[in-house]
Coordinates of N, CA and C in Angstrom, one line a residue:
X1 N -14.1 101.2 -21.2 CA -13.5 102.5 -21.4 C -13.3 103.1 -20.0
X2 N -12.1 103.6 -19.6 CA -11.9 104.5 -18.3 C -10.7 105.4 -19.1
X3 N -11.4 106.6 -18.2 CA -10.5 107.9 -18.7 C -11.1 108.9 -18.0
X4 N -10.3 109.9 -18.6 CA -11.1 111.2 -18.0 C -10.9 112.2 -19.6
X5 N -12.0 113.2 -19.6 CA -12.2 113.8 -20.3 C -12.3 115.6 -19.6
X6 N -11.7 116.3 -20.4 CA -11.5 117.1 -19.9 C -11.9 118.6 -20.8
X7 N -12.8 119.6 -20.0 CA -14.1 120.4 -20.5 C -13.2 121.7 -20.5
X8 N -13.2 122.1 -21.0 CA -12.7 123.6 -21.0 C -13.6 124.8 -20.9
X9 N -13.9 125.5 -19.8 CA -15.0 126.0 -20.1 C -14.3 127.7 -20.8
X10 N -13.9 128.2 -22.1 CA -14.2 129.5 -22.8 C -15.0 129.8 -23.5
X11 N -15.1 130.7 -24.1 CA -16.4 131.1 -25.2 C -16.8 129.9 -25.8
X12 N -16.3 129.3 -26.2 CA -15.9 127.8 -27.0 C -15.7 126.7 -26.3
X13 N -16.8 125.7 -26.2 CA -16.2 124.7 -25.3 C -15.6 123.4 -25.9
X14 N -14.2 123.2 -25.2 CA -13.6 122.4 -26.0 C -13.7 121.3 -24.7
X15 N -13.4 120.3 -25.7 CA -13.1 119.1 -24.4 C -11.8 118.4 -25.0
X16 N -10.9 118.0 -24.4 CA -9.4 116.9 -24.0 C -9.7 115.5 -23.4
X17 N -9.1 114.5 -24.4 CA -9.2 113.5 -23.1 C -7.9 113.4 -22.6
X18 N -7.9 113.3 -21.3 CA -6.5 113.2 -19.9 C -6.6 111.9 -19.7
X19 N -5.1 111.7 -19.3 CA -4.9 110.1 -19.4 C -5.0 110.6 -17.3
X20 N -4.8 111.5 -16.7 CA -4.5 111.0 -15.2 C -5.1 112.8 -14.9
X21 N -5.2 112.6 -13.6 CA -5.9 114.3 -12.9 C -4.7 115.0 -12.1
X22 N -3.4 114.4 -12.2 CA -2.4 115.0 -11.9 C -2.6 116.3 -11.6
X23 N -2.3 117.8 -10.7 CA -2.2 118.6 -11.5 C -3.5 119.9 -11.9
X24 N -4.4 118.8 -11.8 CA -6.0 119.9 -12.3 C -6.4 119.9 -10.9
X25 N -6.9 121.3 -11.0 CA -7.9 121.9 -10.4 C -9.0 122.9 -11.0
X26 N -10.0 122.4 -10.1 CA -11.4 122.4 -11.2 C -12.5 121.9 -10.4
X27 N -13.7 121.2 -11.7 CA -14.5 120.6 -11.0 C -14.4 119.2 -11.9
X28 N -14.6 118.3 -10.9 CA -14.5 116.6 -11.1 C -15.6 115.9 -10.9
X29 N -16.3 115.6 -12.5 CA -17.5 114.7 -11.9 C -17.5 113.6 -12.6
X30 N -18.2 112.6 -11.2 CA -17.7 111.4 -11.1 C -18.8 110.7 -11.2
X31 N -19.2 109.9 -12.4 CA -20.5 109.4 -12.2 C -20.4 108.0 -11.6
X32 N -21.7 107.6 -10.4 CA -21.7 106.7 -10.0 C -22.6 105.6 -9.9
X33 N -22.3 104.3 -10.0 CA -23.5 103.3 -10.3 C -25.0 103.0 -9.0
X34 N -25.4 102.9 -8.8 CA -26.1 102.9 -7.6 C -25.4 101.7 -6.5
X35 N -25.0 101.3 -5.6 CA -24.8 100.3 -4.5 C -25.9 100.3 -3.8
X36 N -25.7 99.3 -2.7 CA -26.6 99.2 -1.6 C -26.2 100.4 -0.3
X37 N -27.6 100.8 0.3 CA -27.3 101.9 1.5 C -26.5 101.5 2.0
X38 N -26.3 100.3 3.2 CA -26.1 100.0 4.1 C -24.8 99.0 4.0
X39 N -24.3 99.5 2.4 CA -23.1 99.2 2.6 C -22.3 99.5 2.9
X40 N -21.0 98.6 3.5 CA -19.8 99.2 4.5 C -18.6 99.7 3.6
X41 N -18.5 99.6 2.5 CA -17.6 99.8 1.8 C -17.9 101.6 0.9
X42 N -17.2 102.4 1.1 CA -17.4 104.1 0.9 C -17.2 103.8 -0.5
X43 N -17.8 104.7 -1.1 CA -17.6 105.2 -2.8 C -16.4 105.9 -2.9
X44 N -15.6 106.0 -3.4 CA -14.1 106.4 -3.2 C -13.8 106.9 -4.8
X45 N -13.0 108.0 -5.1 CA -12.4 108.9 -5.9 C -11.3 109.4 -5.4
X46 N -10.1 109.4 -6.2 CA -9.1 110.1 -5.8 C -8.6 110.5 -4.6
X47 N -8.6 110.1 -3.7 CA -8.4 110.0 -2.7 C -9.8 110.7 -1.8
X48 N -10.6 110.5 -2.1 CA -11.7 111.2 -1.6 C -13.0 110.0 -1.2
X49 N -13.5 110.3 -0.4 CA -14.2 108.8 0.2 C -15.8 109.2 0.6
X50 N -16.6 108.5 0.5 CA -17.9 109.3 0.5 C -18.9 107.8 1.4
X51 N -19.3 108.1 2.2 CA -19.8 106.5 3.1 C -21.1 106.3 2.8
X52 N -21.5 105.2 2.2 CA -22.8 105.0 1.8 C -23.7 105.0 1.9
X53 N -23.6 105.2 3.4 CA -24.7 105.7 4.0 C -25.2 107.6 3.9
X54 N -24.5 107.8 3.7 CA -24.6 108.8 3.2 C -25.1 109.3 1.7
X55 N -24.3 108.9 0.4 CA -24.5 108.5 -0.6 C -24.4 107.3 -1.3
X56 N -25.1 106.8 -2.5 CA -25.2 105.4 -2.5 C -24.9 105.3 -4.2
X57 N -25.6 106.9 -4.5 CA -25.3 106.7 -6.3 C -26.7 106.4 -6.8
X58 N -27.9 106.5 -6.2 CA -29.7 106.4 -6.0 C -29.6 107.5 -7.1
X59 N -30.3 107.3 -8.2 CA -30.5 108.2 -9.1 C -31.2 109.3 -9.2
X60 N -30.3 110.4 -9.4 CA -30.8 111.9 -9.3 C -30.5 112.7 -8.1
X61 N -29.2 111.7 -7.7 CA -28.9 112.6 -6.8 C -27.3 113.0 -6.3
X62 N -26.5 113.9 -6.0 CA -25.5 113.8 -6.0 C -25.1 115.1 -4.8
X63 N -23.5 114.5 -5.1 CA -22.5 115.0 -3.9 C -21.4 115.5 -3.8
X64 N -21.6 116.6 -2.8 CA -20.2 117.5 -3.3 C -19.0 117.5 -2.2
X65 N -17.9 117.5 -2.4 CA -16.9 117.2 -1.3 C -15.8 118.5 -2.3
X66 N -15.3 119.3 -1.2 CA -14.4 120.1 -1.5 C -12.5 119.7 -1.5
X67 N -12.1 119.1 -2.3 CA -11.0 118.7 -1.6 C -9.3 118.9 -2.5
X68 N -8.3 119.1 -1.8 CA -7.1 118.8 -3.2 C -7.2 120.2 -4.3
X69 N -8.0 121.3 -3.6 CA -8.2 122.2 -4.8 C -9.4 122.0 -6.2
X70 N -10.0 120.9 -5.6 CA -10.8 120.3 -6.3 C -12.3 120.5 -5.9
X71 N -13.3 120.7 -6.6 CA -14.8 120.1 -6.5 C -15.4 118.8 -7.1
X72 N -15.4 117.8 -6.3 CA -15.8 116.5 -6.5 C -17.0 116.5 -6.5
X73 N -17.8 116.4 -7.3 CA -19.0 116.4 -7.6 C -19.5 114.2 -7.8
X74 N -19.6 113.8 -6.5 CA -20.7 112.4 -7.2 C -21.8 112.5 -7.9
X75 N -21.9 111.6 -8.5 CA -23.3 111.6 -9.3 C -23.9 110.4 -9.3
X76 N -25.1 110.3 -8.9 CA -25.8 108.9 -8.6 C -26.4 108.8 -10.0
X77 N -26.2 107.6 -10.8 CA -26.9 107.3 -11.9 C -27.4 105.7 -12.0
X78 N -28.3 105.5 -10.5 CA -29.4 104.9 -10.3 C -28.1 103.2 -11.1
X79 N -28.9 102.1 -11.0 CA -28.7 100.8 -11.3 C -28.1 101.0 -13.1
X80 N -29.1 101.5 -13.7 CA -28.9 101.3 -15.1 C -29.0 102.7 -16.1
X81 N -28.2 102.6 -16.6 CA -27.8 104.1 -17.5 C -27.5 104.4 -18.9
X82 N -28.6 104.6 -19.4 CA -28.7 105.4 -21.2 C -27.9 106.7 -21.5
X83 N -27.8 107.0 -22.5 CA -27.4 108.3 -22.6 C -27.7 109.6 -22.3
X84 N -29.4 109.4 -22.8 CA -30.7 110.8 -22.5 C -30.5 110.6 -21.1
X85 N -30.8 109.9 -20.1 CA -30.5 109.9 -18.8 C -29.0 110.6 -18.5
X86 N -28.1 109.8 -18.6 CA -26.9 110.6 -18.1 C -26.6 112.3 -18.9
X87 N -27.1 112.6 -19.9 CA -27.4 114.1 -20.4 C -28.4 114.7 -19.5
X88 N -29.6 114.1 -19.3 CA -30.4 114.8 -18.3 C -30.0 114.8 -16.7
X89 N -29.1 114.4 -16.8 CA -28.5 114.2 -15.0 C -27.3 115.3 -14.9
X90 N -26.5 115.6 -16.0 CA -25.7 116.5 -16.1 C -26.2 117.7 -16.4
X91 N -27.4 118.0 -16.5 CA -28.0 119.4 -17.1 C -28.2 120.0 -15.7
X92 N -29.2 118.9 -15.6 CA -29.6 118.9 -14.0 C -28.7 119.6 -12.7
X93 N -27.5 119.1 -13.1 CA -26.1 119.1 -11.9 C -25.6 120.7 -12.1
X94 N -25.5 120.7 -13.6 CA -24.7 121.9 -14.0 C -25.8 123.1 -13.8
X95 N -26.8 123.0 -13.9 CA -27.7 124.2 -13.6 C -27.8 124.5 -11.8
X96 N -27.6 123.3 -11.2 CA -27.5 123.7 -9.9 C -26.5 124.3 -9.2
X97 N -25.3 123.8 -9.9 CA -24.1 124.3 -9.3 C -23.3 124.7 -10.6
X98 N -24.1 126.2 -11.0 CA -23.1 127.0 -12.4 C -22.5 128.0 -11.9
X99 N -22.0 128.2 -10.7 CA -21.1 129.0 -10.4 C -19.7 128.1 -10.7
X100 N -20.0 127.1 -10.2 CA -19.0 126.0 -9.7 C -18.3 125.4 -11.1
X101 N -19.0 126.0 -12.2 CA -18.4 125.5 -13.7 C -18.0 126.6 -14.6
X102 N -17.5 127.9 -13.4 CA -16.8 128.7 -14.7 C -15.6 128.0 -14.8
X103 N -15.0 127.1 -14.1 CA -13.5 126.6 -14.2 C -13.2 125.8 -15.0
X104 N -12.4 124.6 -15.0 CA -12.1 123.9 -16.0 C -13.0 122.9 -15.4
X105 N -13.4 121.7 -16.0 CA -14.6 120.8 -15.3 C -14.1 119.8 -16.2
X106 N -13.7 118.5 -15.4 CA -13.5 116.8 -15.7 C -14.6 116.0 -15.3
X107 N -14.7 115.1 -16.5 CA -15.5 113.9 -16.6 C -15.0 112.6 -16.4
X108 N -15.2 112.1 -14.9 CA -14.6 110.8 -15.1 C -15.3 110.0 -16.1
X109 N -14.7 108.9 -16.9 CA -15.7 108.0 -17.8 C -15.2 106.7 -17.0
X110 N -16.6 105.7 -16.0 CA -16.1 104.9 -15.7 C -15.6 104.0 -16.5
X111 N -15.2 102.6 -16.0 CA -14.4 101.6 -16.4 C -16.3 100.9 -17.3
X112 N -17.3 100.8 -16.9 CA -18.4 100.1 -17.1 C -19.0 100.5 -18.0
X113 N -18.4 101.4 -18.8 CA -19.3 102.4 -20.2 C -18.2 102.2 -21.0
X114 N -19.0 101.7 -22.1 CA -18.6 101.2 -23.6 C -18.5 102.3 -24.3
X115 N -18.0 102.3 -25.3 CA -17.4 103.2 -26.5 C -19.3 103.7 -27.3
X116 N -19.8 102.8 -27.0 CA -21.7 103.3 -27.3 C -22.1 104.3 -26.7
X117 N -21.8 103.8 -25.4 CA -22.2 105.3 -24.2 C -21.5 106.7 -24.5

């Protein structure tokens, strides 16, 4: 499954799924698998690039890059990922940075999460 899903935040929260991010501005979170530190190859979103040494996608932790009108939010979800996990990593995110989600807020859904997840 790859897409993006898209959060509406009004009294009512509705979600859309978006076939492309043409267009939005908001906040964009992007969950990511864990890699190796010291790898040479950057974690990359929409034209947005993040060096691994820096972040790697180590679980429970994440990263913000302002860019395009956008808040790109990474999200490290460690080697292996359940659902109760990726709910508690998003609670986690959203409580830290809830200024940052009065706007419209996208979910990338990567390519490696089944229709189960």
């Amino acid at each position: 499954m790859n897409g993006f899903i898209l959060i509406q935040m009004t009294n009512k929260m509705k979600t859309i799924t978006i076939k492309n991010l043409e267009g939005f501005s908001g906040v964009i979170l992007i969950p990511v698998f864990e890699t190796y530190s010291k790898s040479l190859v950057p974690i990359e979103f929409h034209g947005v690039s993040v060096p691994s040494k820096v972040f790697y996608g180590k679980k429970d932790t994440h990263y913000l890059i302002e860019k395009y009108d956008c808040l790109h939010i990474f999200i490290g979800l460690g080697t292996v990922i359940n659902y109760k996990d990726l709910k508690t990593i998003f609670r986690r995110i959203s409580a830290k940075q809830k200024e940052s989600f009065a706007s419209e807020v996208a979910l990338v859904v990567p390519e490696q999460f089944s229709l189960e997840q």
